[in-house]
C-alpha atoms as a PDB file:
ATOM      1  CA  UNK A   1     122.955 -48.189 -36.637  1.00  0.00           C
ATOM      2  CA  UNK A   2     121.576 -50.748 -34.129  1.00  0.00           C
ATOM      3  CA  UNK A   3     123.132 -54.083 -34.009  1.00  0.00           C
ATOM      4  CA  UNK A   4     121.235 -56.934 -35.789  1.00  0.00           C
ATOM      5  CA  UNK A   5     119.189 -59.174 -33.282  1.00  0.00           C
ATOM      6  CA  UNK A   6     120.547 -62.729 -33.079  1.00  0.00           C
ATOM      7  CA  UNK A   7     118.141 -65.497 -32.134  1.00  0.00           C
ATOM      8  CA  UNK A   8     120.247 -68.634 -30.789  1.00  0.00           C
ATOM      9  CA  UNK A   9     119.315 -72.253 -30.649  1.00  0.00           C
ATOM     10  CA  UNK A  10     117.596 -71.802 -27.128  1.00  0.00           C
ATOM     11  CA  UNK A  11     115.414 -69.032 -28.443  1.00  0.00           C
ATOM     12  CA  UNK A  12     114.335 -70.805 -31.560  1.00  0.00           C
ATOM     13  CA  UNK A  13     113.451 -73.950 -29.653  1.00  0.00           C
ATOM     14  CA  UNK A  14     111.370 -71.868 -27.194  1.00  0.00           C
ATOM     15  CA  UNK A  15     109.766 -69.521 -29.658  1.00  0.00           C
ATOM     16  CA  UNK A  16     108.712 -72.108 -32.264  1.00  0.00           C
ATOM     17  CA  UNK A  17     108.454 -75.624 -30.587  1.00  0.00           C
ATOM     18  CA  UNK A  18     108.128 -78.431 -33.106  1.00  0.00           C
ATOM     19  CA  UNK A  19     104.346 -78.850 -32.667  1.00  0.00           C
ATOM     20  CA  UNK A  20     103.969 -75.086 -33.494  1.00  0.00           C
ATOM     21  CA  UNK A  21     106.369 -75.545 -36.479  1.00  0.00           C
ATOM     22  CA  UNK A  22     104.066 -78.292 -37.920  1.00  0.00           C
ATOM     23  CA  UNK A  23     101.056 -75.918 -37.529  1.00  0.00           C
ATOM     24  CA  UNK A  24     102.674 -73.043 -39.234  1.00  0.00           C
ATOM     25  CA  UNK A  25     104.126 -74.992 -42.143  1.00  0.00           C
ATOM     26  CA  UNK A  26     100.766 -76.550 -42.776  1.00  0.00           C
ATOM     27  CA  UNK A  27      99.074 -73.084 -42.478  1.00  0.00           C
ATOM     28  CA  UNK A  28     101.439 -71.583 -45.099  1.00  0.00           C
ATOM     29  CA  UNK A  29     100.746 -74.376 -47.604  1.00  0.00           C
ATOM     30  CA  UNK A  30      96.917 -74.108 -47.037  1.00  0.00           C
ATOM     31  CA  UNK A  31      97.345 -70.241 -47.587  1.00  0.00           C
ATOM     32  CA  UNK A  32      98.750 -70.873 -51.095  1.00  0.00           C
ATOM     33  CA  UNK A  33     102.444 -71.064 -50.729  1.00  0.00           C
ATOM     34  CA  UNK A  34     103.626 -73.214 -53.621  1.00  0.00           C
ATOM     35  CA  UNK A  35     106.849 -75.197 -52.857  1.00  0.00           C
ATOM     36  CA  UNK A  36     107.477 -75.325 -56.646  1.00  0.00           C
ATOM     37  CA  UNK A  37     108.138 -71.597 -56.695  1.00  0.00           C
ATOM     38  CA  UNK A  38     111.145 -71.758 -54.349  1.00  0.00           C
ATOM     39  CA  UNK A  39     114.292 -70.759 -56.016  1.00  0.00           C
ATOM     40  CA  UNK A  40     116.978 -73.571 -56.547  1.00  0.00           C
ATOM     41  CA  UNK A  41     119.689 -73.500 -54.122  1.00  0.00           C
ATOM     42  CA  UNK A  42     123.246 -73.130 -55.286  1.00  0.00           C
ATOM     43  CA  UNK A  43     125.592 -75.768 -53.952  1.00  0.00           C
ATOM     44  CA  UNK A  44     129.194 -74.766 -54.085  1.00  0.00           C
ATOM     45  CA  UNK A  45     131.848 -77.493 -53.724  1.00  0.00           C
ATOM     46  CA  UNK A  46     134.652 -76.423 -51.351  1.00  0.00           C
ATOM     47  CA  UNK A  47     137.977 -78.149 -50.326  1.00  0.00           C
ATOM     48  CA  UNK A  48     136.383 -78.972 -46.832  1.00  0.00           C
ATOM     49  CA  UNK A  49     132.953 -79.849 -48.089  1.00  0.00           C
ATOM     50  CA  UNK A  50     130.000 -77.880 -49.401  1.00  0.00           C
ATOM     51  CA  UNK A  51     128.422 -74.337 -49.090  1.00  0.00           C
ATOM     52  CA  UNK A  52     124.560 -74.257 -49.626  1.00  0.00           C
ATOM     53  CA  UNK A  53     122.645 -71.016 -50.174  1.00  0.00           C
ATOM     54  CA  UNK A  54     119.130 -71.110 -49.678  1.00  0.00           C
ATOM     55  CA  UNK A  55     116.927 -68.092 -50.549  1.00  0.00           C
ATOM     56  CA  UNK A  56     113.197 -67.676 -50.231  1.00  0.00           C
ATOM     57  CA  UNK A  57     110.523 -64.967 -50.264  1.00  0.00           C
ATOM     58  CA  UNK A  58     106.991 -65.161 -49.208  1.00  0.00           C
ATOM     59  CA  UNK A  59     104.379 -62.915 -47.668  1.00  0.00           C
ATOM     60  CA  UNK A  60     105.923 -60.151 -45.567  1.00  0.00           C
ATOM     61  CA  UNK A  61     109.368 -61.715 -45.444  1.00  0.00           C
ATOM     62  CA  UNK A  62     112.311 -62.954 -47.366  1.00  0.00           C
ATOM     63  CA  UNK A  63     115.448 -64.723 -46.047  1.00  0.00           C
ATOM     64  CA  UNK A  64     118.617 -66.543 -46.892  1.00  0.00           C
ATOM     65  CA  UNK A  65     120.125 -69.465 -45.220  1.00  0.00           C
ATOM     66  CA  UNK A  66     123.909 -70.193 -45.677  1.00  0.00           C
ATOM     67  CA  UNK A  67     124.673 -73.817 -44.670  1.00  0.00           C
ATOM     68  CA  UNK A  68     128.004 -75.523 -44.610  1.00  0.00           C
ATOM     69  CA  UNK A  69     128.438 -79.288 -44.780  1.00  0.00           C
ATOM     70  CA  UNK A  70     131.916 -80.437 -43.628  1.00  0.00           C
ATOM     71  CA  UNK A  71     132.079 -84.168 -43.496  1.00  0.00           C
ATOM     72  CA  UNK A  72     135.375 -84.228 -41.394  1.00  0.00           C
ATOM     73  CA  UNK A  73     133.936 -82.192 -38.632  1.00  0.00           C
ATOM     74  CA  UNK A  74     132.681 -84.844 -36.440  1.00  0.00           C
ATOM     75  CA  UNK A  75     136.224 -86.216 -36.072  1.00  0.00           C
ATOM     76  CA  UNK A  76     137.153 -82.703 -34.845  1.00  0.00           C
ATOM     77  CA  UNK A  77     134.307 -82.674 -32.341  1.00  0.00           C
ATOM     78  CA  UNK A  78     132.352 -80.088 -34.541  1.00  0.00           C
ATOM     79  CA  UNK A  79     128.942 -80.338 -36.153  1.00  0.00           C
ATOM     80  CA  UNK A  80     128.914 -81.819 -39.809  1.00  0.00           C
ATOM     81  CA  UNK A  81     126.282 -79.127 -40.678  1.00  0.00           C
ATOM     82  CA  UNK A  82     126.494 -75.559 -39.553  1.00  0.00           C
ATOM     83  CA  UNK A  83     124.907 -72.399 -40.817  1.00  0.00           C
ATOM     84  CA  UNK A  84     123.296 -68.931 -40.283  1.00  0.00           C
ATOM     85  CA  UNK A  85     120.043 -67.513 -41.137  1.00  0.00           C
ATOM     86  CA  UNK A  86     119.316 -63.893 -42.313  1.00  0.00           C
ATOM     87  CA  UNK A  87     115.692 -62.709 -42.139  1.00  0.00           C
ATOM     88  CA  UNK A  88     114.715 -59.786 -44.257  1.00  0.00           C
ATOM     89  CA  UNK A  89     111.703 -57.391 -44.617  1.00  0.00           C
ATOM     90  CA  UNK A  90     109.968 -58.668 -47.717  1.00  0.00           C
ATOM     91  CA  UNK A  91     109.173 -55.080 -49.158  1.00  0.00           C
ATOM     92  CA  UNK A  92     112.417 -53.150 -48.363  1.00  0.00           C
ATOM     93  CA  UNK A  93     114.768 -56.179 -47.957  1.00  0.00           C
ATOM     94  CA  UNK A  94     116.004 -54.458 -44.719  1.00  0.00           C
ATOM     95  CA  UNK A  95     117.743 -57.163 -42.487  1.00  0.00           C
ATOM     96  CA  UNK A  96     115.512 -57.919 -39.465  1.00  0.00           C
ATOM     97  CA  UNK A  97     117.345 -60.569 -37.533  1.00  0.00           C
ATOM     98  CA  UNK A  98     119.995 -63.261 -37.821  1.00  0.00           C
ATOM     99  CA  UNK A  99     119.484 -66.796 -36.445  1.00  0.00           C
ATOM    100  CA  UNK A 100     121.185 -70.043 -35.774  1.00  0.00           C
ATOM    101  CA  UNK A 101     120.878 -71.759 -39.009  1.00  0.00           C
ATOM    102  CA  UNK A 102     121.602 -75.188 -37.588  1.00  0.00           C
ATOM    103  CA  UNK A 103     118.880 -74.854 -34.887  1.00  0.00           C
ATOM    104  CA  UNK A 104     116.408 -73.747 -37.497  1.00  0.00           C
ATOM    105  CA  UNK A 105     117.253 -76.817 -39.652  1.00  0.00           C
ATOM    106  CA  UNK A 106     116.795 -78.926 -36.566  1.00  0.00           C
ATOM    107  CA  UNK A 107     113.266 -77.732 -35.989  1.00  0.00           C
ATOM    108  CA  UNK A 108     111.885 -77.408 -39.483  1.00  0.00           C
ATOM    109  CA  UNK A 109     113.184 -80.680 -40.907  1.00  0.00           C
ATOM    110  CA  UNK A 110     111.397 -83.073 -38.391  1.00  0.00           C
ATOM    111  CA  UNK A 111     108.379 -80.635 -38.506  1.00  0.00           C
ATOM    112  CA  UNK A 112     108.202 -81.081 -42.244  1.00  0.00           C
ATOM    113  CA  UNK A 113     108.336 -84.795 -41.866  1.00  0.00           C
ATOM    114  CA  UNK A 114     105.689 -84.761 -39.135  1.00  0.00           C
ATOM    115  CA  UNK A 115     103.450 -82.749 -41.419  1.00  0.00           C
ATOM    116  CA  UNK A 116     103.787 -85.375 -44.113  1.00  0.00           C
ATOM    117  CA  UNK A 117     103.216 -88.187 -41.588  1.00  0.00           C
ATOM    118  CA  UNK A 118     100.127 -86.516 -40.294  1.00  0.00           C
ATOM    119  CA  UNK A 119      98.543 -86.813 -43.773  1.00  0.00           C
ATOM    120  CA  UNK A 120     100.116 -90.215 -44.842  1.00  0.00           C
ATOM    121  CA  UNK A 121     100.374 -92.511 -41.867  1.00  0.00           C
ATOM    122  CA  UNK A 122      97.787 -94.771 -40.295  1.00  0.00           C
ATOM    123  CA  UNK A 123      96.147 -93.002 -37.328  1.00  0.00           C
ATOM    124  CA  UNK A 124      97.212 -95.607 -34.832  1.00  0.00           C
ATOM    125  CA  UNK A 125     100.936 -95.805 -36.032  1.00  0.00           C
ATOM    126  CA  UNK A 126     102.777 -96.596 -32.746  1.00  0.00           C
ATOM    127  CA  UNK A 127     105.893 -98.467 -33.592  1.00  0.00           C
ATOM    128  CA  UNK A 128     108.711 -96.059 -34.830  1.00  0.00           C
ATOM    129  CA  UNK A 129     112.060 -97.195 -36.343  1.00  0.00           C
ATOM    130  CA  UNK A 130     114.870 -94.629 -36.608  1.00  0.00           C
ATOM    131  CA  UNK A 131     118.030 -95.019 -38.659  1.00  0.00           C
ATOM    132  CA  UNK A 132     120.595 -92.629 -37.320  1.00  0.00           C
ATOM    133  CA  UNK A 133     121.575 -91.231 -33.820  1.00  0.00           C
ATOM    134  CA  UNK A 134     122.265 -87.519 -34.533  1.00  0.00           C
ATOM    135  CA  UNK A 135     120.169 -84.326 -33.910  1.00  0.00           C
ATOM    136  CA  UNK A 136     117.794 -85.227 -36.700  1.00  0.00           C
ATOM    137  CA  UNK A 137     117.066 -88.588 -35.250  1.00  0.00           C
ATOM    138  CA  UNK A 138     116.099 -87.106 -31.893  1.00  0.00           C
ATOM    139  CA  UNK A 139     114.070 -84.354 -33.650  1.00  0.00           C
ATOM    140  CA  UNK A 140     112.129 -87.001 -35.657  1.00  0.00           C
ATOM    141  CA  UNK A 141     111.372 -88.857 -32.444  1.00  0.00           C
ATOM    142  CA  UNK A 142     109.921 -85.683 -30.798  1.00  0.00           C
ATOM    143  CA  UNK A 143     108.093 -84.555 -33.953  1.00  0.00           C
ATOM    144  CA  UNK A 144     106.625 -87.841 -35.013  1.00  0.00           C
ATOM    145  CA  UNK A 145     105.318 -88.389 -31.421  1.00  0.00           C
ATOM    146  CA  UNK A 146     103.429 -85.063 -31.808  1.00  0.00           C
ATOM    147  CA  UNK A 147     101.232 -86.446 -34.655  1.00  0.00           C
ATOM    148  CA  UNK A 148     101.014 -90.040 -33.890  1.00  0.00           C
ATOM    149  CA  UNK A 149     100.750 -92.132 -30.698  1.00  0.00           C
ATOM    150  CA  UNK A 150     104.256 -93.362 -30.763  1.00  0.00           C
ATOM    151  CA  UNK A 151     104.987 -95.785 -27.937  1.00  0.00           C
ATOM    152  CA  UNK A 152     107.853 -97.880 -29.062  1.00  0.00           C
ATOM    153  CA  UNK A 153     111.106 -96.579 -30.652  1.00  0.00           C
ATOM    154  CA  UNK A 154     113.789 -98.770 -32.158  1.00  0.00           C
ATOM    155  CA  UNK A 155     117.139 -97.011 -32.858  1.00  0.00           C
ATOM    156  CA  UNK A 156     119.639 -98.267 -35.480  1.00  0.00           C
ATOM    157  CA  UNK A 157     123.082 -96.710 -35.565  1.00  0.00           C
ATOM    158  CA  UNK A 158     126.683 -97.392 -36.244  1.00  0.00           C
ATOM    159  CA  UNK A 159     127.931 -95.741 -33.014  1.00  0.00           C
ATOM    160  CA  UNK A 160     126.657 -97.795 -30.079  1.00  0.00           C
ATOM    161  CA  UNK A 161     127.484 -95.109 -27.498  1.00  0.00           C
ATOM    162  CA  UNK A 162     125.583 -92.443 -29.348  1.00  0.00           C
ATOM    163  CA  UNK A 163     122.581 -94.774 -29.945  1.00  0.00           C
ATOM    164  CA  UNK A 164     122.475 -95.530 -26.194  1.00  0.00           C
ATOM    165  CA  UNK A 165     122.671 -91.958 -25.278  1.00  0.00           C
ATOM    166  CA  UNK A 166     119.749 -91.139 -27.560  1.00  0.00           C
ATOM    167  CA  UNK A 167     117.862 -94.202 -26.268  1.00  0.00           C
ATOM    168  CA  UNK A 168     118.193 -92.699 -22.741  1.00  0.00           C
ATOM    169  CA  UNK A 169     116.545 -89.581 -23.894  1.00  0.00           C
ATOM    170  CA  UNK A 170     113.646 -91.493 -25.548  1.00  0.00           C
ATOM    171  CA  UNK A 171     113.192 -93.550 -22.331  1.00  0.00           C
ATOM    172  CA  UNK A 172     113.131 -90.409 -20.233  1.00  0.00           C
ATOM    173  CA  UNK A 173     109.962 -89.437 -22.347  1.00  0.00           C
ATOM    174  CA  UNK A 174     108.321 -92.742 -21.400  1.00  0.00           C
ATOM    175  CA  UNK A 175     108.983 -94.509 -24.801  1.00  0.00           C
ATOM    176  CA  UNK A 176     109.842 -98.137 -24.877  1.00  0.00           C
ATOM    177  CA  UNK A 177     113.242 -98.001 -26.655  1.00  0.00           C
ATOM    178  CA  UNK A 178     115.434-100.837 -28.178  1.00  0.00           C
ATOM    179  CA  UNK A 179     118.879-100.191 -29.666  1.00  0.00           C
ATOM    180  CA  UNK A 180     120.138-102.213 -32.629  1.00  0.00           C
ATOM    181  CA  UNK A 181     123.469-102.383 -34.583  1.00  0.00           C
ATOM    182  CA  UNK A 182     123.497-100.950 -38.181  1.00  0.00           C
ATOM    183  CA  UNK A 183     123.015-104.377 -39.704  1.00  0.00           C
ATOM    184  CA  UNK A 184     121.715-107.854 -38.955  1.00  0.00           C
ATOM    185  CA  UNK A 185     118.609-109.960 -38.767  1.00  0.00           C
ATOM    186  CA  UNK A 186     117.042-107.889 -36.041  1.00  0.00           C
ATOM    187  CA  UNK A 187     117.121-104.833 -38.228  1.00  0.00           C
ATOM    188  CA  UNK A 188     115.128-106.564 -40.908  1.00  0.00           C
ATOM    189  CA  UNK A 189     112.587-107.723 -38.296  1.00  0.00           C
ATOM    190  CA  UNK A 190     112.451-104.245 -36.994  1.00  0.00           C
ATOM    191  CA  UNK A 191     111.746-102.869 -40.625  1.00  0.00           C
ATOM    192  CA  UNK A 192     108.945-105.565 -41.148  1.00  0.00           C
ATOM    193  CA  UNK A 193     107.344-104.573 -37.868  1.00  0.00           C
ATOM    194  CA  UNK A 194     107.382-100.716 -38.094  1.00  0.00           C
ATOM    195  CA  UNK A 195     104.574 -98.541 -38.635  1.00  0.00           C
ATOM    196  CA  UNK A 196     106.654 -95.541 -38.978  1.00  0.00           C
ATOM    197  CA  UNK A 197     110.404 -95.427 -40.413  1.00  0.00           C
ATOM    198  CA  UNK A 198     112.520 -92.278 -40.249  1.00  0.00           C
ATOM    199  CA  UNK A 199     115.759 -92.305 -42.178  1.00  0.00           C
ATOM    200  CA  UNK A 200     118.104 -89.696 -40.713  1.00  0.00           C
ATOM    201  CA  UNK A 201     121.656 -90.590 -41.864  1.00  0.00           C
ATOM    202  CA  UNK A 202     124.549 -89.581 -44.037  1.00  0.00           C
ATOM    203  CA  UNK A 203     124.247 -92.926 -45.960  1.00  0.00           C
ATOM    204  CA  UNK A 204     124.809 -92.829 -49.693  1.00  0.00           C
ATOM    205  CA  UNK A 205     123.370 -96.450 -50.206  1.00  0.00           C
ATOM    206  CA  UNK A 206     120.052 -97.880 -49.260  1.00  0.00           C
ATOM    207  CA  UNK A 207     119.828 -98.721 -45.411  1.00  0.00           C
ATOM    208  CA  UNK A 208     117.681-101.756 -45.690  1.00  0.00           C
ATOM    209  CA  UNK A 209     115.941-104.122 -48.401  1.00  0.00           C
ATOM    210  CA  UNK A 210     112.828-102.320 -49.296  1.00  0.00           C
ATOM    211  CA  UNK A 211     110.971-105.637 -49.817  1.00  0.00           C
ATOM    212  CA  UNK A 212     110.982-106.026 -46.082  1.00  0.00           C
ATOM    213  CA  UNK A 213     108.880-102.944 -45.555  1.00  0.00           C
ATOM    214  CA  UNK A 214     105.156-103.932 -45.171  1.00  0.00           C
ATOM    215  CA  UNK A 215     102.216-102.345 -46.858  1.00  0.00           C
ATOM    216  CA  UNK A 216     100.887 -99.402 -44.975  1.00  0.00           C
ATOM    217  CA  UNK A 217     104.230 -98.372 -43.403  1.00  0.00           C
ATOM    218  CA  UNK A 218     105.087 -94.688 -43.745  1.00  0.00           C
ATOM    219  CA  UNK A 219     108.761 -93.866 -44.465  1.00  0.00           C
ATOM    220  CA  UNK A 220     110.437 -90.594 -44.338  1.00  0.00           C
ATOM    221  CA  UNK A 221     113.893 -89.974 -45.802  1.00  0.00           C
ATOM    222  CA  UNK A 222     115.700 -86.809 -44.866  1.00  0.00           C
ATOM    223  CA  UNK A 223     119.484 -87.662 -44.912  1.00  0.00           C
ATOM    224  CA  UNK A 224     120.432 -86.774 -48.416  1.00  0.00           C
ATOM    225  CA  UNK A 225     120.309 -83.869 -50.773  1.00  0.00           C
ATOM    226  CA  UNK A 226     122.300 -85.135 -53.483  1.00  0.00           C
ATOM    227  CA  UNK A 227     121.260 -87.010 -56.727  1.00  0.00           C
ATOM    228  CA  UNK A 228     123.814 -89.777 -56.214  1.00  0.00           C
ATOM    229  CA  UNK A 229     122.985 -90.503 -52.562  1.00  0.00           C
ATOM    230  CA  UNK A 230     120.075 -92.329 -51.077  1.00  0.00           C
ATOM    231  CA  UNK A 231     118.707 -94.182 -48.152  1.00  0.00           C
ATOM    232  CA  UNK A 232     116.022 -96.111 -49.937  1.00  0.00           C
ATOM    233  CA  UNK A 233     116.214 -98.736 -52.587  1.00  0.00           C
ATOM    234  CA  UNK A 234     114.399 -98.952 -55.926  1.00  0.00           C
ATOM    235  CA  UNK A 235     112.080-101.770 -54.596  1.00  0.00           C
ATOM    236  CA  UNK A 236     110.555 -99.750 -51.806  1.00  0.00           C
ATOM    237  CA  UNK A 237     110.314 -96.561 -53.970  1.00  0.00           C
ATOM    238  CA  UNK A 238     108.538 -98.489 -56.673  1.00  0.00           C
ATOM    239  CA  UNK A 239     106.076 -99.984 -54.423  1.00  0.00           C
ATOM    240  CA  UNK A 240     105.167 -96.880 -52.599  1.00  0.00           C
ATOM    241  CA  UNK A 241     102.862 -93.882 -52.758  1.00  0.00           C
ATOM    242  CA  UNK A 242     105.804 -91.414 -53.277  1.00  0.00           C
ATOM    243  CA  UNK A 243     105.309 -87.727 -51.997  1.00  0.00           C
ATOM    244  CA  UNK A 244     108.094 -85.170 -52.166  1.00  0.00           C
ATOM    245  CA  UNK A 245     108.372 -81.576 -51.019  1.00  0.00           C
ATOM    246  CA  UNK A 246     108.445 -80.227 -54.469  1.00  0.00           C
ATOM    247  CA  UNK A 247     108.810 -82.118 -57.873  1.00  0.00           C
ATOM    248  CA  UNK A 248     111.375 -79.653 -59.111  1.00  0.00           C
ATOM    249  CA  UNK A 249     113.524 -80.136 -56.124  1.00  0.00           C
ATOM    250  CA  UNK A 250     113.242 -83.832 -55.953  1.00  0.00           C
ATOM    251  CA  UNK A 251     114.174 -84.405 -59.576  1.00  0.00           C
ATOM    252  CA  UNK A 252     117.203 -82.263 -59.205  1.00  0.00           C
ATOM    253  CA  UNK A 253     118.489 -83.316 -55.700  1.00  0.00           C
ATOM    254  CA  UNK A 254     116.837 -86.442 -54.326  1.00  0.00           C
ATOM    255  CA  UNK A 255     118.779 -89.488 -55.070  1.00  0.00           C
ATOM    256  CA  UNK A 256     116.061 -91.599 -53.533  1.00  0.00           C
ATOM    257  CA  UNK A 257     114.085 -90.482 -56.704  1.00  0.00           C
ATOM    258  CA  UNK A 258     116.706 -89.800 -59.206  1.00  0.00           C
ATOM    259  CA  UNK A 259     118.397 -93.082 -58.945  1.00  0.00           C
ATOM    260  CA  UNK A 260     115.276 -95.282 -59.582  1.00  0.00           C
ATOM    261  CA  UNK A 261     114.279 -92.941 -62.350  1.00  0.00           C
ATOM    262  CA  UNK A 262     117.769 -93.390 -63.888  1.00  0.00           C
ATOM    263  CA  UNK A 263     117.448 -97.255 -63.525  1.00  0.00           C
ATOM    264  CA  UNK A 264     114.160 -97.091 -65.317  1.00  0.00           C
ATOM    265  CA  UNK A 265     112.393 -98.484 -62.083  1.00  0.00           C
ATOM    266  CA  UNK A 266     109.943 -95.635 -61.961  1.00  0.00           C
ATOM    267  CA  UNK A 267     109.005 -92.747 -64.298  1.00  0.00           C
ATOM    268  CA  UNK A 268     108.086 -89.150 -63.142  1.00  0.00           C
ATOM    269  CA  UNK A 269     104.374 -90.188 -63.099  1.00  0.00           C
ATOM    270  CA  UNK A 270     105.159 -92.187 -60.163  1.00  0.00           C
ATOM    271  CA  UNK A 271     105.398 -89.126 -57.960  1.00  0.00           C
ATOM    272  CA  UNK A 272     102.090 -88.897 -56.371  1.00  0.00           C
ATOM    273  CA  UNK A 273     102.268 -85.326 -55.417  1.00  0.00           C
ATOM    274  CA  UNK A 274     104.159 -82.572 -53.443  1.00  0.00           C
ATOM    275  CA  UNK A 275     103.732 -81.565 -49.946  1.00  0.00           C
ATOM    276  CA  UNK A 276     101.083 -78.866 -50.777  1.00  0.00           C
ATOM    277  CA  UNK A 277      99.055 -81.263 -52.771  1.00  0.00           C
ATOM    278  CA  UNK A 278      99.144 -83.830 -49.752  1.00  0.00           C
ATOM    279  CA  UNK A 279      98.046 -81.192 -47.287  1.00  0.00           C
ATOM    280  CA  UNK A 280      95.226 -80.212 -49.716  1.00  0.00           C
ATOM    281  CA  UNK A 281      94.002 -83.840 -49.874  1.00  0.00           C
ATOM    282  CA  UNK A 282      94.867 -84.426 -53.415  1.00  0.00           C
ATOM    283  CA  UNK A 283      97.193 -87.458 -52.841  1.00  0.00           C
ATOM    284  CA  UNK A 284      95.432 -90.829 -52.293  1.00  0.00           C
ATOM    285  CA  UNK A 285      97.706 -93.466 -50.507  1.00  0.00           C
ATOM    286  CA  UNK A 286      97.762 -96.774 -52.251  1.00  0.00           C
ATOM    287  CA  UNK A 287      97.764-100.085 -50.701  1.00  0.00           C
ATOM    288  CA  UNK A 288     101.650-100.226 -50.475  1.00  0.00           C
ATOM    289  CA  UNK A 289     104.078 -98.293 -48.371  1.00  0.00           C
ATOM    290  CA  UNK A 290     103.853 -94.623 -48.205  1.00  0.00           C
ATOM    291  CA  UNK A 291     107.138 -92.611 -48.713  1.00  0.00           C
ATOM    292  CA  UNK A 292     107.927 -89.013 -48.088  1.00  0.00           C
ATOM    293  CA  UNK A 293     111.286 -87.921 -49.540  1.00  0.00           C
ATOM    294  CA  UNK A 294     112.700 -84.560 -48.146  1.00  0.00           C
ATOM    295  CA  UNK A 295     115.764 -82.647 -49.342  1.00  0.00           C
ATOM    296  CA  UNK A 296     115.158 -79.514 -47.253  1.00  0.00           C
ATOM    297  CA  UNK A 297     113.737 -76.334 -48.942  1.00  0.00           C
ATOM    298  CA  UNK A 298     114.259 -72.682 -48.287  1.00  0.00           C
ATOM    299  CA  UNK A 299     110.550 -71.878 -47.941  1.00  0.00           C
ATOM    300  CA  UNK A 300     110.486 -74.064 -44.856  1.00  0.00           C
ATOM    301  CA  UNK A 301     113.225 -72.142 -43.216  1.00  0.00           C
ATOM    302  CA  UNK A 302     111.554 -68.810 -44.078  1.00  0.00           C
ATOM    303  CA  UNK A 303     108.193 -69.915 -42.579  1.00  0.00           C
ATOM    304  CA  UNK A 304     109.782 -71.000 -39.294  1.00  0.00           C
ATOM    305  CA  UNK A 305     112.146 -68.215 -39.139  1.00  0.00           C
ATOM    306  CA  UNK A 306     109.420 -65.542 -39.636  1.00  0.00           C
ATOM    307  CA  UNK A 307     107.337 -67.239 -36.997  1.00  0.00           C
ATOM    308  CA  UNK A 308     110.369 -67.111 -34.514  1.00  0.00           C
ATOM    309  CA  UNK A 309     110.868 -63.472 -35.258  1.00  0.00           C
ATOM    310  CA  UNK A 310     107.252 -62.518 -34.712  1.00  0.00           C
ATOM    311  CA  UNK A 311     107.132 -64.506 -31.510  1.00  0.00           C
ATOM    312  CA  UNK A 312     110.365 -62.693 -30.369  1.00  0.00           C
ATOM    313  CA  UNK A 313     108.909 -59.215 -31.212  1.00  0.00           C
END
């Protein structure tokens, strides 16, 4: 038996750059993929963190991503999130390839956000505010710049050294970049000024007062996948045109949605649509902010993994 091919991070980034990932995700949705049909992912609590199993099947392929979340890992010099992806033939379920699961996540999450931004944000959105300094923060800078004419980036992070390192990468791409501490008056001013806000943190409480976000701003929140953790407050969510990947996933896992529902601030009718409906032009943005809440779904991994495999073969 031949050994199973393995696509590492370098291969995935080369085979499916983020602009390509945005295109294939949109194409999959336009072809009829329904995010609501994606199986729910089991989340297993472990002594060191969590194990997430993310299965999906669509078209010619099936697949499974096994992801671990270990909160203590950054203190050990290890990634907080790690994982492996197994791509299968959709008809025979024969394994076709294994892939770096973290690299897959790092590509598809910003690409999903960029797809939502393409359909939600003002065409001239230039001012991007990013909360977080990790791989997803950098990924969102790259991805959002693919779909909007981003010129200015403001980074907000708790670790000044990491923020400055990320700022250097942004400046190297010709972006005017400012670094701010995690709290203070300047953060509020940045929120009020921003055209785009990307929340890419491990926060469990809102990052900023939602009342500061202006009408017309587009906010993406990708940092949490638990019903008791959130990056956005009730005020912002209540004012916003709220789009989610899938209603079923958001109502089970997205604290940014679940907590306002629990408080009675919104009802389920407040959800303007899922990502497929947004892409199909079935969501009309209101006069207030626009919010896209992502928890990460297995269909997204499958679409990008299949594209990487086909490009490799």
